Amino acid sequence: MRNQFLTLIVMLMTGSIASQNISISGIVTEASSGQPLPGVNVIIKNTAKGASTDFDGKFTLDDVPLNSIVVISYIGYQSQEIIVENEQPLTIQLQEDAEALSEVIVIGYGTQKKKEVTGAVSVLDSKAIEKLNPVRVEQAIQGQVAGVNVTSNSGSPGSGLNIRIRGITTNGNNAPLILVDGNRITDLSVLNPNDIKTINVLKDATAGIYGVQAANGVILITTKSGRTNSELNFQIDTYSGFQVTSKKMDLLNARDFAIYVNDAADATEFFVYPDSGTDWQDEVFEVAPITDFSLNVSGGTEKSAFSAGVSYLNQDGIVGGEKNNYERLTGRINYQYDILDNLKLTANTLLTKSEKNNLAEGGIGAVLYNAVNINPTMPVRDENGVFAFANDISQIEIINPVAQIADSYNTSKVERYSGVIGLDYTFWENFTVTSRFQGNHANVRDDVFRPEVYYGNGKGANTVSSLSALEDDVVFNEVVDFGADYTDFTWDNLITYTNTFNDKHDLTVLLGTSLYRTKGRFYGDIGRTEIGTNEPGQSIYDDGMVRQPRFTEAALENGADWFDARLSSLFTRIQYNYKGKYLLSAVLRRDVSSQFSSQDGNNVGYFPSGSIGWNISDEAFMKEVNWINNLKLRASYGVIGNDRIPAFAFVTRLDGQATIDVGSDDLLFGLAPGRPGNPDLKWEEQETANIGLDLRFWDNKINITADAYRKQTKDLLLTPQASGITGVGAPATGPSVVNAGTVRNTGFEFAIGYNDNFSDDFKFNLNFNFTTIDNEVISLNGRTTPVGGEYGVGINQTGITRMVPGLPLGHYYGYATDGIYQTQAEIDALNATAPSGSYSTIGDVAPGDLKFVDTNGDGEITADDRTNIGNPIPDATFGLNIGFSYKNIDFSANAFASIGNDMIRDYERKDLYANRGTYMLERWQGTGTSNSVPRAVSGANVNTDVFNDFHVEDASFLRLQNVQIGYTFGEKLVNSLGVNSFRVYVSGNNLFTISDYFGFDPSANTGAPLGGGIDKGFYPVAASYLLGINLNF
């Protein structure tokens, strides 16, 4: 009886439990796009029971106990756990897992797990890029990646940017190699930033797999691609807003200018100007609109996937507005198709068309140069409404910048086509053969129309001799056409073997060949076109004249030049690890370059590199250290060549020459030897060494990366001041290129990131990085000091930046100062002890002049007293990124700082009637009035304006690069609109810059190793204010 009772109880309990098992169903989507995710694992926790989502992201799971926990997981996304409480359909949104996505790193010719990477590789994903709204891709890198510095030589729309990885180590080309989906790209303006999935930066010997074009580092960009078994998805990203100048210079107003001129002229030319005058910066700077629109479409079937995007950018300039406009249209298609289970086709196409209206920039004749130098007492227009003329009292080359803008018709048009097609075939499970062909073609056309204009007496910009000349019956306007066509292609063939032995030894072996060729031509012509009768005025032109036909193709060929370079390569890489703890990578590459003579094998180079790593956290003695998720030490060393020199430098070229026959006065044409060739040229070789540490702890919430590096380049390819062949000054075409010199960069990089989800509603991230750089020229192999750069208008000086052993590459070479001469007695005392009887041998001095330092101690000031007075290379750079989201609101901010970089203030005309900065209000005006700012002078004064450290300023700066606040609408509104997600945001770029530098932009640099930091009036970066939308459906 008792047993029967117990049996009954067990049966009742079993029936009760069974009655609590239910069926559940639901759909899993991607949180950011709302797109269904196929293949997601839906598993009952601690069991083997589960299901996967279908093509539409849906799943059904039967016999699920109530209150059990269901785990939803998918590669690249954060897993979720849900308690089963009822049979209501579940809607699950998976967030992308940034850490999981970065676990696979793109390296040269392949990928690798982050844990197994032994080189210095930094990764930037699309989420970080989207928060910045960059017009160009390079802008997204600044401050985000340790060891990478981005500078601009102009803030003008469409202007290029300079990327430097771990500084400069050559006086030649310091640009990194850039590959987009494996295709070499020289200009990132072709790419829409919204199309990017990831950016990987190779900074050490890891780049050696790419050989001679990778000496300055490698940037690998992967664009967005579709997913197989996915529905059609549309993503729209658009913003619109306005831009203003980020800075105006503090210049003298009309009253202070008049006082200064009177002071300088010693009141002999008394200047009375009671009006407020003209603020010329207000006249040339304006509020400029900017609009960007991007559409991306993606999807896939069981065997194929695609992603296609189009974008349009329209940006006016903050100087000149439409006269400085930039338009860019891009189109991209990425496609992949599984022909067989083991054979995959990949095809990517990128098309870009851009048009840019240009204004004169940088130095004499530039719009901003004129705006900061022109007399503020002068009106924009005279009483008749005609543009006013600049001073003809002095013949200085300063013209009315507003008239200059109106008369500017200069357009650059660029069309670029890029494509990649490849096949991957896998056989015997462990072998994969890859063949990939990549190509680029570009056509560049500069169209310039120069109307007949008159800006004032003696102005070099005049195209007529006088105002009355504009009233002639016949007017000739000048037209100029310049252009370039270039094509390059790369054909890579690879075979990869991957295997694991005894579950302990992982081995990957890569063998590859690469053929690369680039060729092109430059062409142009100049002519004058008869227009006909015209009315009196300041300039003669109309829209019809601007758009009239230019030159025939035959005429353009008259000024043509061409280039052709080739590279053939063989390479291998072996990657090995034991239990994921002990890591090894070794690379050997053989390059044959057409840039060097085959004589004595100078065109052949062998470049080895290797790296090792140790995952300490996987050791048994670390198992008790639970708070550390990963700790890895790594080291690398490699030798990489560099062949980036002008084409045909090893041969003496014949250049076209013209001369006059003395007897007949006929103009004769012929050929003459140009720059002497150097058949002994060989590769630059860069040795790079790196020691690094990767650390992740506290459940991967904190990530730390630290690297110490050393880059040394020897056998520099440089052009000395005297011929390396003859030992004397070369012909007008210049001396030969030679191998001479060694440059070294050493430094330290540190990056730390904190990412945490405090709750389902609140998420926070903070990332900080800094980089130090110590640059030094080690030797020049006895060659004459290479110099570069030009300074001064009025007292023109060349060679003010130099390359000298023991000093930084491109340091500034001039006179050091030690205050101001206060009295004539002080000057007389120095003259009395000077060996030559005159303390200053470069020019007479007077009270109020700068006091130069006698650096060599010979008792007088001579050219030999010039010394190092600064350099443009920063001592350190810093990046800070912060972001958080609370429920539907998100916030992000990005800042960048550069410390220790100097700039040369060379945008000031040294003339009585040229304007000055307000610092001249603190000028010396008598004994004891100033010991830092010299006296006013009526023209160029050798003791003030010869190149010295008064014109060199600390250009360290801190810039708030971006702030963005966004709001993502809730599910109710999104569903009513029939879309997957809808977000709006406001954003500001370059909101403020903190710096003591007087000029427009402390971050500007031409990128040239010699002369890069000379500021001739850099176009400032724009501060922009945007309203944007992200829409997915």
GROMACS .gro file of N, CA and C in nm, residues 791-792 812 814-817 869-870 902-908 932-934 944-955 997-999 1013-1015:
model
  111
  791TYR      N    1   6.227   8.134  -4.663
  791TYR     CA    2   6.167   8.225  -4.567
  791TYR      C    3   6.185   8.368  -4.613
  792GLY      N    4   6.085   8.448  -4.581
  792GLY     CA    5   6.101   8.592  -4.593
  792GLY      C    6   6.049   8.650  -4.722
  812TYR      N    7   6.506   7.402  -3.779
  812TYR     CA    8   6.514   7.539  -3.829
  812TYR      C    9   6.653   7.597  -3.799
  814GLY      N   10   6.878   7.927  -3.802
  814GLY     CA   11   6.879   8.073  -3.807
  814GLY      C   12   6.948   8.130  -3.684
  815TYR      N   13   6.924   8.258  -3.658
  815TYR     CA   14   6.989   8.327  -3.547
  815TYR      C   15   6.904   8.315  -3.420
  816ALA      N   16   6.972   8.286  -3.309
  816ALA     CA   17   6.906   8.291  -3.178
  816ALA      C   18   6.912   8.435  -3.127
  817THR      N   19   6.811   8.477  -3.054
  817THR     CA   20   6.807   8.614  -3.002
  817THR      C   21   6.812   8.614  -2.850
  869ILE      N   22   6.715   7.652  -3.407
  869ILE     CA   23   6.623   7.737  -3.330
  869ILE      C   24   6.481   7.680  -3.327
  870GLY      N   25   6.470   7.549  -3.348
  870GLY     CA   26   6.339   7.485  -3.339
  870GLY      C   27   6.322   7.379  -3.446
  902ASP      N   28   5.724   7.322  -3.336
  902ASP     CA   29   5.743   7.465  -3.363
  902ASP      C   30   5.702   7.498  -3.506
  903MET      N   31   5.658   7.623  -3.526
  903MET     CA   32   5.623   7.669  -3.661
  903MET      C   33   5.689   7.804  -3.688
  904ILE      N   34   5.715   7.828  -3.815
  904ILE     CA   35   5.776   7.953  -3.859
  904ILE      C   36   5.667   8.046  -3.910
  905ARG      N   37   5.662   8.164  -3.853
  905ARG     CA   38   5.562   8.266  -3.892
  905ARG      C   39   5.615   8.341  -4.015
  906ASP      N   40   5.569   8.297  -4.132
  906ASP     CA   41   5.624   8.354  -4.256
  906ASP      C   42   5.514   8.404  -4.347
  907TYR      N   43   5.405   8.452  -4.291
  907TYR     CA   44   5.295   8.506  -4.371
  907TYR      C   45   5.292   8.658  -4.365
  908GLU      N   46   5.393   8.721  -4.304
  908GLU     CA   47   5.394   8.867  -4.286
  908GLU      C   48   5.486   8.933  -4.389
  932SER      N   49   6.126   9.221  -2.596
  932SER     CA   50   6.086   9.101  -2.671
  932SER      C   51   6.038   9.133  -2.812
  933VAL      N   52   5.971   9.246  -2.833
  933VAL     CA   53   5.919   9.281  -2.964
  933VAL      C   54   5.998   9.401  -3.018
  934PRO      N   55   6.058   9.390  -3.139
  934PRO     CA   56   6.144   9.497  -3.190
  934PRO      C   57   6.065   9.621  -3.231
  944THR      N   58   6.606   9.261  -3.797
  944THR     CA   59   6.479   9.212  -3.744
  944THR      C   60   6.427   9.098  -3.828
  945ASP      N   61   6.444   9.108  -3.960
  945ASP     CA   62   6.375   9.018  -4.051
  945ASP      C   63   6.461   8.909  -4.110
  946VAL      N   64   6.595   8.915  -4.092
  946VAL     CA   65   6.673   8.799  -4.128
  946VAL      C   66   6.624   8.685  -4.040
  947PHE      N   67   6.625   8.562  -4.089
  947PHE     CA   68   6.559   8.454  -4.018
  947PHE      C   69   6.620   8.432  -3.880
  948ASN      N   70   6.532   8.443  -3.779
  948ASN     CA   71   6.575   8.427  -3.640
  948ASN      C   72   6.459   8.374  -3.557
  949ASP      N   73   6.485   8.345  -3.431
  949ASP     CA   74   6.383   8.277  -3.350
  949ASP      C   75   6.267   8.367  -3.309
  950PHE      N   76   6.272   8.498  -3.339
  950PHE     CA   77   6.156   8.582  -3.316
  950PHE      C   78   6.039   8.538  -3.405
  951HIS      N   79   6.073   8.477  -3.518
  951HIS     CA   80   5.972   8.434  -3.613
  951HIS      C   81   5.936   8.286  -3.596
  952VAL      N   82   5.992   8.223  -3.494
  952VAL     CA   83   5.961   8.083  -3.464
  952VAL      C   84   5.878   8.078  -3.337
  953GLU      N   85   5.768   8.006  -3.342
  953GLU     CA   86   5.678   8.000  -3.226
  953GLU      C   87   5.649   7.855  -3.188
  954ASP      N   88   5.626   7.836  -3.058
  954ASP     CA   89   5.578   7.707  -3.010
  954ASP      C   90   5.435   7.689  -3.059
  955ALA      N   91   5.413   7.584  -3.138
  955ALA     CA   92   5.280   7.559  -3.195
  955ALA      C   93   5.210   7.442  -3.128
  997TYR      N   94   5.012   7.973  -3.052
  997TYR     CA   95   5.058   8.008  -3.186
  997TYR      C   96   4.971   8.118  -3.244
  998PHE      N   97   5.035   8.216  -3.309
  998PHE     CA   98   4.965   8.335  -3.357
  998PHE      C   99   4.890   8.310  -3.487
  999GLY      N  100   4.940   8.216  -3.570
  999GLY     CA  101   4.881   8.194  -3.702
  999GLY      C  102   4.747   8.124  -3.697
 1013GLY      N  103   5.726   7.295  -4.178
 1013GLY     CA  104   5.663   7.377  -4.075
 1013GLY      C  105   5.666   7.526  -4.102
 1014ILE      N  106   5.692   7.566  -4.227
 1014ILE     CA  107   5.694   7.708  -4.261
 1014ILE      C  108   5.553   7.753  -4.296
 1015ASP      N  109   5.496   7.840  -4.216
 1015ASP     CA  110   5.358   7.886  -4.233
 1015ASP      C  111   5.355   8.011  -4.320
   0.00000   0.00000   0.00000
